[in-house]
Backbone as numpy.savetxt, mean C-alpha at the origin, in Angstrom:
# Nx Ny Nz CAx CAy CAz Cx Cy Cz
-16.84 -0.26 -13.85 -15.64 0.53 -13.59 -14.43 -0.12 -14.26
-13.58 0.73 -14.85 -12.35 0.25 -15.48 -11.17 1.09 -14.99
-9.97 0.56 -15.17 -8.77 1.29 -14.77 -8.74 2.67 -15.43
-9.16 2.72 -16.69 -9.12 3.99 -17.44 -10.04 5.05 -16.84
-11.00 4.64 -16.01 -11.93 5.59 -15.39 -11.33 6.28 -14.17
-10.19 5.81 -13.70 -9.63 6.31 -12.44 -8.67 7.47 -12.67
-8.59 8.37 -11.69 -7.59 9.45 -11.78 -6.19 8.89 -11.59
-5.31 9.13 -12.53 -3.92 8.68 -12.43 -3.03 9.90 -12.51
-2.49 10.35 -11.38 -1.71 11.59 -11.38 -0.47 11.48 -12.26
-0.18 12.57 -12.97 0.98 12.59 -13.86 1.95 13.69 -13.45
2.00 13.99 -12.16 2.88 15.03 -11.66 4.31 14.51 -11.53
5.24 15.42 -11.36 6.63 15.01 -11.17 6.79 14.17 -9.91
6.11 14.55 -8.85 6.22 13.80 -7.59 5.71 12.38 -7.74
4.59 12.20 -8.43 4.05 10.85 -8.60 4.98 10.00 -9.46
5.54 10.60 -10.50 6.49 9.86 -11.36 7.73 9.45 -10.58
8.24 10.36 -9.77 9.44 10.05 -8.99 9.16 9.04 -7.89
7.96 9.08 -7.30 7.61 8.09 -6.28 7.61 6.68 -6.87
7.09 6.55 -8.09 7.13 5.24 -8.76 8.57 4.82 -9.02
9.42 5.77 -9.42 10.83 5.44 -9.65 11.51 4.98 -8.37
11.18 5.59 -7.25 11.75 5.16 -5.97 11.31 3.73 -5.66
10.02 3.46 -5.86 9.52 2.11 -5.61 10.23 1.10 -6.50
10.42 1.44 -7.77 11.09 0.53 -8.71 12.56 0.35 -8.38
13.17 1.36 -7.81 14.60 1.29 -7.48 14.85 0.38 -6.28
13.96 0.41 -5.29 14.25 -0.28 -4.03 13.39 -1.53 -3.77
12.28 -1.67 -4.48 11.40 -2.82 -4.29 11.68 -3.90 -5.32
11.29 -5.12 -4.99 11.26 -6.21 -5.96 10.10 -5.96 -6.93
10.09 -6.62 -8.09 8.95 -6.47 -9.01 7.61 -6.81 -8.36
7.60 -7.83 -7.49 6.35 -8.19 -6.83 5.82 -7.09 -5.93
6.70 -6.43 -5.19 6.27 -5.35 -4.31 5.94 -4.09 -5.09
6.64 -3.83 -6.20 6.26 -2.70 -7.04 4.83 -2.87 -7.54
4.52 -4.06 -8.02 3.17 -4.32 -8.51 2.14 -4.20 -7.39
2.51 -4.64 -6.20 1.61 -4.48 -5.04 1.32 -3.00 -4.80
2.34 -2.16 -4.87 2.15 -0.72 -4.68 1.24 -0.14 -5.76
1.47 -0.54 -7.00 0.67 -0.02 -8.12 -0.79 -0.47 -7.99
-1.00 -1.74 -7.66 -2.37 -2.21 -7.48 -3.04 -1.52 -6.30
-2.27 -1.30 -5.24 -2.84 -0.66 -4.05 -3.42 0.71 -4.40
-2.71 1.45 -5.24 -3.27 2.75 -5.66 -4.58 2.55 -6.42
-4.61 1.59 -7.35 -5.83 1.38 -8.14 -7.00 0.94 -7.28
-6.77 0.00 -6.35 -7.84 -0.40 -5.44 -8.34 0.82 -4.65
-7.39 1.61 -4.15 -7.75 2.77 -3.33 -8.53 3.80 -4.13
-8.04 4.13 -5.31 -8.72 5.14 -6.13 -10.11 4.66 -6.55
-10.22 3.37 -6.89 -11.52 2.83 -7.29 -12.52 2.93 -6.16
-12.08 2.58 -4.95 -12.98 2.66 -3.80 -13.37 4.11 -3.53
-12.41 5.01 -3.66 -12.71 6.43 -3.46 -13.72 6.96 -4.45
-13.57 6.58 -5.72 -14.51 7.01 -6.76 -15.89 6.41 -6.50
-15.94 5.13 -6.18 -17.22 4.47 -5.92 -17.98 5.13 -4.78
-17.23 5.52 -3.75 -17.87 6.10 -2.56 -18.07 7.60 -2.67
-17.57 8.19 -3.73 -17.70 9.63 -3.89 -16.87 10.42 -2.90
-15.76 9.84 -2.46 -14.90 10.53 -1.50 -14.07 11.60 -2.19
-13.86 12.68 -1.51 -13.01 13.76 -2.01 -11.58 13.45 -1.56
-10.80 12.80 -2.45 -9.44 12.43 -2.07 -8.43 13.08 -3.01
-7.23 13.24 -2.50 -6.12 13.86 -3.23 -5.38 12.74 -3.96
-5.54 12.64 -5.27 -4.97 11.53 -6.04 -3.45 11.51 -5.97
-2.81 12.66 -6.06 -1.36 12.70 -6.01 -0.84 12.25 -4.65
-1.44 12.74 -3.59 -1.05 12.37 -2.23 -1.25 10.88 -2.01
-2.36 10.37 -2.48 -2.66 8.94 -2.33 -1.67 8.10 -3.14
-1.35 8.53 -4.35 -0.45 7.78 -5.21 0.95 7.71 -4.60
1.47 8.85 -4.18 2.81 8.88 -3.58 2.85 7.98 -2.34
1.83 8.06 -1.51 1.77 7.23 -0.30 1.71 5.74 -0.67
0.94 5.41 -1.70 0.84 4.02 -2.13 2.18 3.49 -2.63
2.90 4.31 -3.38 4.19 3.85 -3.91 5.22 3.63 -2.80
5.10 4.37 -1.70 6.12 4.33 -0.66 5.68 3.58 0.60
4.47 3.05 0.64 3.94 2.57 1.91 4.68 1.35 2.47
5.36 0.57 1.62 6.11 -0.59 2.11 7.62 -0.41 2.00
8.07 0.81 1.79 9.50 1.05 1.60 10.29 0.67 2.86
9.63 0.68 4.02 10.28 0.29 5.27 10.57 -1.20 5.37
10.06 -1.99 4.42 10.38 -3.42 4.38 11.65 -3.71 3.59
12.15 -2.74 2.86 13.31 -2.97 2.01 14.61 -2.92 2.82
15.63 -3.59 2.31 16.91 -3.62 3.02 17.48 -2.22 3.21
17.26 -1.34 2.23 17.84 0.00 2.30 17.22 0.85 3.40
15.96 0.61 3.73 15.25 1.49 4.65 14.65 0.78 5.86
14.94 -0.49 6.03 14.48 -1.21 7.21 15.13 -0.60 8.45
14.36 -0.43 9.50 14.84 0.17 10.74 14.58 -0.82 11.87
15.65 -1.22 12.55 15.50 -2.27 13.57 14.83 -1.79 14.84
14.60 -0.47 14.97 14.05 0.05 16.22 12.57 0.39 16.15
12.00 0.48 14.94 10.60 0.89 14.82 9.86 -0.01 13.83
8.53 0.05 13.87 7.70 -0.67 12.92 8.07 -0.23 11.49
7.90 -1.15 10.54 8.28 -0.82 9.16 7.45 0.32 8.61
6.18 0.44 9.04 5.34 1.52 8.52 5.78 2.88 9.07
6.31 2.88 10.29 6.85 4.13 10.84 8.10 4.54 10.07
8.98 3.58 9.81 10.17 3.87 9.00 9.77 4.35 7.62
8.75 3.71 7.04 8.26 4.14 5.73 7.70 5.54 5.76
7.03 5.88 6.86 6.50 7.23 7.00 7.61 8.27 7.03
8.73 7.92 7.66 9.88 8.84 7.67 10.40 9.05 6.25
10.52 7.95 5.51 10.99 8.06 4.12 10.02 8.92 3.30
8.72 8.69 3.52 7.73 9.48 2.80 7.85 10.96 3.10
8.10 11.28 4.36 8.26 12.69 4.74 9.47 13.30 4.03
10.59 12.58 4.04 11.80 13.08 3.39 11.58 13.23 1.88
10.91 12.24 1.27 10.61 12.33 -0.15 9.78 13.58 -0.45
8.74 13.80 0.35 7.87 14.95 0.14 8.62 16.26 0.32
9.54 16.29 1.28 10.35 17.49 1.47 11.20 17.75 0.23
11.80 16.68 -0.31 12.60 16.82 -1.52 11.78 17.26 -2.71
10.49 16.90 -2.70 9.59 17.30 -3.79 9.12 18.74 -3.63
9.51 19.37 -2.52 9.13 20.76 -2.31 7.75 20.95 -1.73
7.17 19.87 -1.18 5.84 19.99 -0.60 5.91 20.74 0.72
4.87 21.49 1.06 4.86 22.21 2.35 4.80 21.23 3.52
5.12 21.73 4.70 5.26 20.87 5.88 4.02 20.04 6.15
2.84 20.62 6.04 1.61 19.88 6.34 1.42 18.70 5.37
1.76 18.91 4.10 1.60 17.85 3.10 2.65 16.75 3.32
3.84 17.12 3.76 4.86 16.12 4.12 4.34 15.24 5.26
3.76 15.88 6.27 3.23 15.13 7.40 2.13 14.16 6.96
1.31 14.60 6.00 0.22 13.76 5.54 0.73 12.46 4.92
1.81 12.54 4.14 2.37 11.31 3.56 2.73 10.33 4.67
3.43 10.83 5.67 3.82 9.97 6.78 2.62 9.38 7.50
1.60 10.19 7.73 0.40 9.70 8.43 -0.30 8.60 7.63
-0.45 8.81 6.35 -1.15 7.83 5.51 -0.39 6.51 5.49
0.93 6.58 5.37 1.73 5.36 5.35 1.62 4.61 6.67
1.70 5.32 7.77 1.57 4.67 9.09 0.18 4.07 9.24
-0.84 4.79 8.83 -2.21 4.34 9.05 -2.62 3.18 8.16
-1.84 2.87 7.14 -2.24 1.72 6.30 -2.15 0.42 7.10
-1.46 0.44 8.23 -1.37 -0.74 9.09 -2.37 -0.71 10.25
-3.18 0.33 10.33 -4.24 0.36 11.33 -5.29 -0.70 10.98
-6.03 -1.16 11.97 -7.10 -2.12 11.69 -8.20 -1.49 10.86
-8.45 -0.22 11.06 -9.42 0.51 10.24 -9.14 2.00 10.41
-9.54 2.77 9.39 -9.39 4.22 9.42 -10.73 4.83 9.05
-11.19 5.78 9.83 -12.45 6.45 9.54 -12.25 7.38 8.34
-13.01 7.19 7.25 -12.82 8.05 6.08 -13.11 9.52 6.36
-13.94 9.80 7.36 -14.21 11.19 7.71 -13.00 11.83 8.41
-12.18 10.99 9.01 -10.97 11.45 9.71 -9.81 11.58 8.74
-9.66 10.62 7.82 -8.53 10.61 6.89 -8.94 9.80 5.66
-9.39 10.50 4.63 -9.89 9.80 3.43 -8.79 8.98 2.77
-7.62 9.57 2.59 -6.53 8.85 1.93 -6.03 7.70 2.79
-5.97 7.89 4.10 -5.57 6.82 5.00 -6.56 5.66 4.96
-7.85 5.98 4.93 -8.88 4.95 4.82 -8.73 4.17 3.51
-8.52 4.89 2.41 -8.44 4.24 1.11 -7.22 3.34 1.01
-6.07 3.80 1.51 -4.87 2.97 1.42 -4.96 1.78 2.35
-5.51 1.96 3.54 -5.67 0.83 4.46 -6.60 -0.22 3.85
-7.69 0.21 3.26 -8.63 -0.72 2.63 -8.00 -1.42 1.45
-7.27 -0.66 0.64 -6.65 -1.22 -0.57 -5.58 -2.24 -0.25
-4.72 -1.94 0.70 -3.65 -2.87 1.03 -4.20 -4.11 1.72
-5.28 -3.95 2.48 -5.92 -5.11 3.11 -6.48 -6.05 2.06
-7.06 -5.49 1.01 -7.54 -6.33 -0.09 -6.38 -7.03 -0.77
-5.35 -6.29 -1.13 -4.28 -6.86 -1.94 -3.46 -7.90 -1.18
-3.34 -7.73 0.14 -2.54 -8.67 0.92 -3.37 -9.84 1.44
-4.49 -9.56 2.09 -5.25 -10.65 2.73 -6.60 -10.93 2.08
-6.97 -10.17 1.06 -8.26 -10.38 0.42 -9.43 -9.88 1.24
-9.19 -8.89 2.11 -10.23 -8.38 3.00 -11.31 -7.63 2.22
-12.55 -7.99 2.44 -13.74 -7.34 1.87 -13.68 -7.18 0.34
-13.45 -8.25 -0.39 -13.37 -8.13 -1.86 -14.67 -7.68 -2.49
-15.78 -7.82 -1.77 -17.07 -7.42 -2.32 -17.18 -5.91 -2.53
-16.25 -5.16 -1.99 -16.28 -3.71 -2.17 -15.85 -3.28 -3.57
-15.25 -4.20 -4.32 -14.78 -3.89 -5.68 -15.48 -4.82 -6.68
-15.90 -4.31 -7.83 -16.53 -5.17 -8.84 -15.59 -6.29 -9.30
-16.11 -7.48 -9.46 -15.30 -8.63 -9.86 -14.58 -8.37 -11.17
-15.27 -7.75 -12.14 -14.66 -7.49 -13.45 -13.49 -6.53 -13.31
-13.63 -5.54 -12.42 -12.53 -4.61 -12.20 -11.34 -5.32 -11.57
-11.60 -6.18 -10.60 -10.52 -6.94 -9.95 -9.77 -7.77 -10.99
-10.51 -8.42 -11.87 -9.88 -9.24 -12.89 -9.02 -8.40 -13.83
-9.50 -7.21 -14.18 -8.73 -6.32 -15.06 -7.43 -5.89 -14.38
-7.50 -5.53 -13.11 -6.31 -5.07 -12.39 -5.28 -6.19 -12.29
-5.72 -7.38 -11.94 -4.79 -8.51 -11.79 -4.17 -8.88 -13.13
-4.95 -8.81 -14.20 -4.42 -9.13 -15.53 -3.41 -8.07 -15.97
-3.66 -6.81 -15.61 -2.78 -5.72 -16.03 -1.52 -5.63 -15.19
-1.66 -5.93 -13.89 -0.53 -5.81 -12.95 -0.44 -7.11 -12.17
0.27 -8.11 -12.68 0.29 -9.45 -12.08 0.79 -9.47 -10.64
0.31 -10.45 -9.88 0.70 -10.59 -8.48 2.09 -11.19 -8.32
2.58 -11.88 -9.35 3.91 -12.51 -9.31 4.00 -13.40 -8.06
5.09 -13.27 -7.29 5.24 -14.13 -6.09 4.99 -13.34 -4.81
4.03 -12.40 -4.88 3.78 -11.51 -3.74 3.48 -12.28 -2.46
2.62 -13.30 -2.53 2.21 -14.00 -1.31 3.41 -14.58 -0.58
4.30 -15.22 -1.30 5.49 -15.83 -0.69 6.45 -14.74 -0.19
6.67 -13.75 -1.01 7.63 -12.70 -0.65 7.15 -11.89 0.55
5.87 -11.52 0.55 5.36 -10.70 1.64 5.34 -11.48 2.94
5.00 -12.76 2.86 5.04 -13.61 4.06 6.44 -13.65 4.64
7.44 -13.75 3.77 8.83 -13.77 4.23 9.20 -12.44 4.89
8.81 -11.33 4.26 9.12 -10.02 4.82 8.52 -9.84 6.21
7.26 -10.20 6.37 6.60 -10.02 7.66 7.15 -10.98 8.70
7.49 -12.18 8.29 8.07 -13.14 9.23 9.41 -12.64 9.73
10.21 -12.08 8.84 11.51 -11.52 9.24 11.33 -10.35 10.20
10.35 -9.47 9.90 10.07 -8.36 10.80 9.66 -8.88 12.18
8.83 -9.91 12.19 8.34 -10.47 13.46 9.47 -11.06 14.28
10.41 -11.71 13.63 11.53 -12.34 14.34 12.44 -11.29 14.97
12.64 -10.18 14.26 13.57 -9.16 14.77 12.90 -8.12 15.66
11.59 -7.92 15.47 10.86 -6.90 16.23 9.54 -7.51 16.72
9.59 -8.33 17.73 8.40 -9.09 18.16 7.24 -8.25 18.66
7.48 -6.99 18.96 6.39 -6.13 19.44 5.80 -5.24 18.35
6.26 -5.42 17.11 5.80 -4.54 16.04 4.47 -5.02 15.47
3.84 -4.16 14.68 2.55 -4.52 14.08 2.67 -5.69 13.12
3.78 -5.78 12.40 3.97 -6.93 11.50 3.99 -8.23 12.29
4.62 -8.22 13.46 4.66 -9.42 14.30 3.26 -9.79 14.78
2.48 -8.79 15.14 1.10 -9.06 15.55 0.31 -9.65 14.39
0.57 -9.14 13.19 -0.11 -9.67 12.01 0.25 -11.14 11.77
1.52 -11.47 11.97 1.95 -12.86 11.80 1.26 -13.74 12.82
1.20 -13.28 14.08 0.54 -14.07 15.12 -0.96 -14.23 14.83
-1.53 -13.26 14.11 -2.96 -13.30 13.80 -3.27 -13.99 12.47
-2.24 -14.62 11.86 -2.51 -15.45 10.70 -2.37 -14.82 9.34
-1.60 -13.74 9.23 -1.49 -13.08 7.93 -0.87 -13.98 6.86
0.05 -14.85 7.26 0.70 -15.73 6.28 -0.34 -16.65 5.64
-1.22 -17.19 6.46 -2.27 -18.07 5.95 -3.27 -17.30 5.09
-3.60 -16.07 5.51 -4.55 -15.27 4.74 -3.96 -14.83 3.40
-2.66 -14.59 3.37 -1.99 -14.28 2.10 -2.20 -15.40 1.10
-1.97 -16.62 1.54 -2.09 -17.77 0.64 -3.53 -17.99 0.21
-4.49 -17.64 1.07 -5.91 -17.88 0.78 -6.59 -16.69 0.11
-5.86 -15.63 -0.17 -6.45 -14.43 -0.78 -7.15 -14.79 -2.09
-8.43 -14.48 -2.25 -9.14 -14.83 -3.49 -8.54 -14.19 -4.74
-7.79 -13.09 -4.57 -7.12 -12.49 -5.73 -6.09 -13.44 -6.33
-5.55 -14.35 -5.50 -4.59 -15.32 -6.02 -5.27 -16.24 -7.05
-6.55 -16.51 -6.86 -7.27 -17.36 -7.81 -7.51 -16.63 -9.14
-7.73 -15.32 -9.06 -7.89 -14.55 -10.29 -6.61 -14.53 -11.11
-5.49 -14.69 -10.42 -4.20 -14.62 -11.10 -3.89 -15.91 -11.87
-4.66 -16.96 -11.65 -4.34 -18.27 -12.26 -5.11 -18.45 -13.57
């Protein structure tokens, strides 16, 4: 499997979602969003899942927007805030109400411990993809050669340090949020130990 084998949506909404990510995210988080889509799409293709590439791409580009200074919300989990942004983005893109809701659901569910693909294919793919890119969860699901190609094409930069800082800040301000639970469960250590970091060297 190669990056060129994957569906890469070229719609106006997908292009604008990438622009939003580039406008509000650091380069490290933009690359995380881009890789997350590739991991997700690759897993979907490998498993033969019927997934909506545009919906998955937009959700991937916006899934961490709630961590940014512009959209951080002190009252809710960052993924919930991100889901709100995704809904508003989808409304601006002219998507119907059900499709707007789907963006929000997928973004929120990327922080679930697991998502049943029969229940939500795009939610399952994004949760699996972000788990790989952040903590190195289940790397055996992706071919080693494909992982190396993705990392070479879209570098990790200082993602481990930056993401650890983002989650630690969320935990300090919102101790009951999912990011705080992740910090208590060792996400900072798993970030540093992610095998993808070795591919980047």
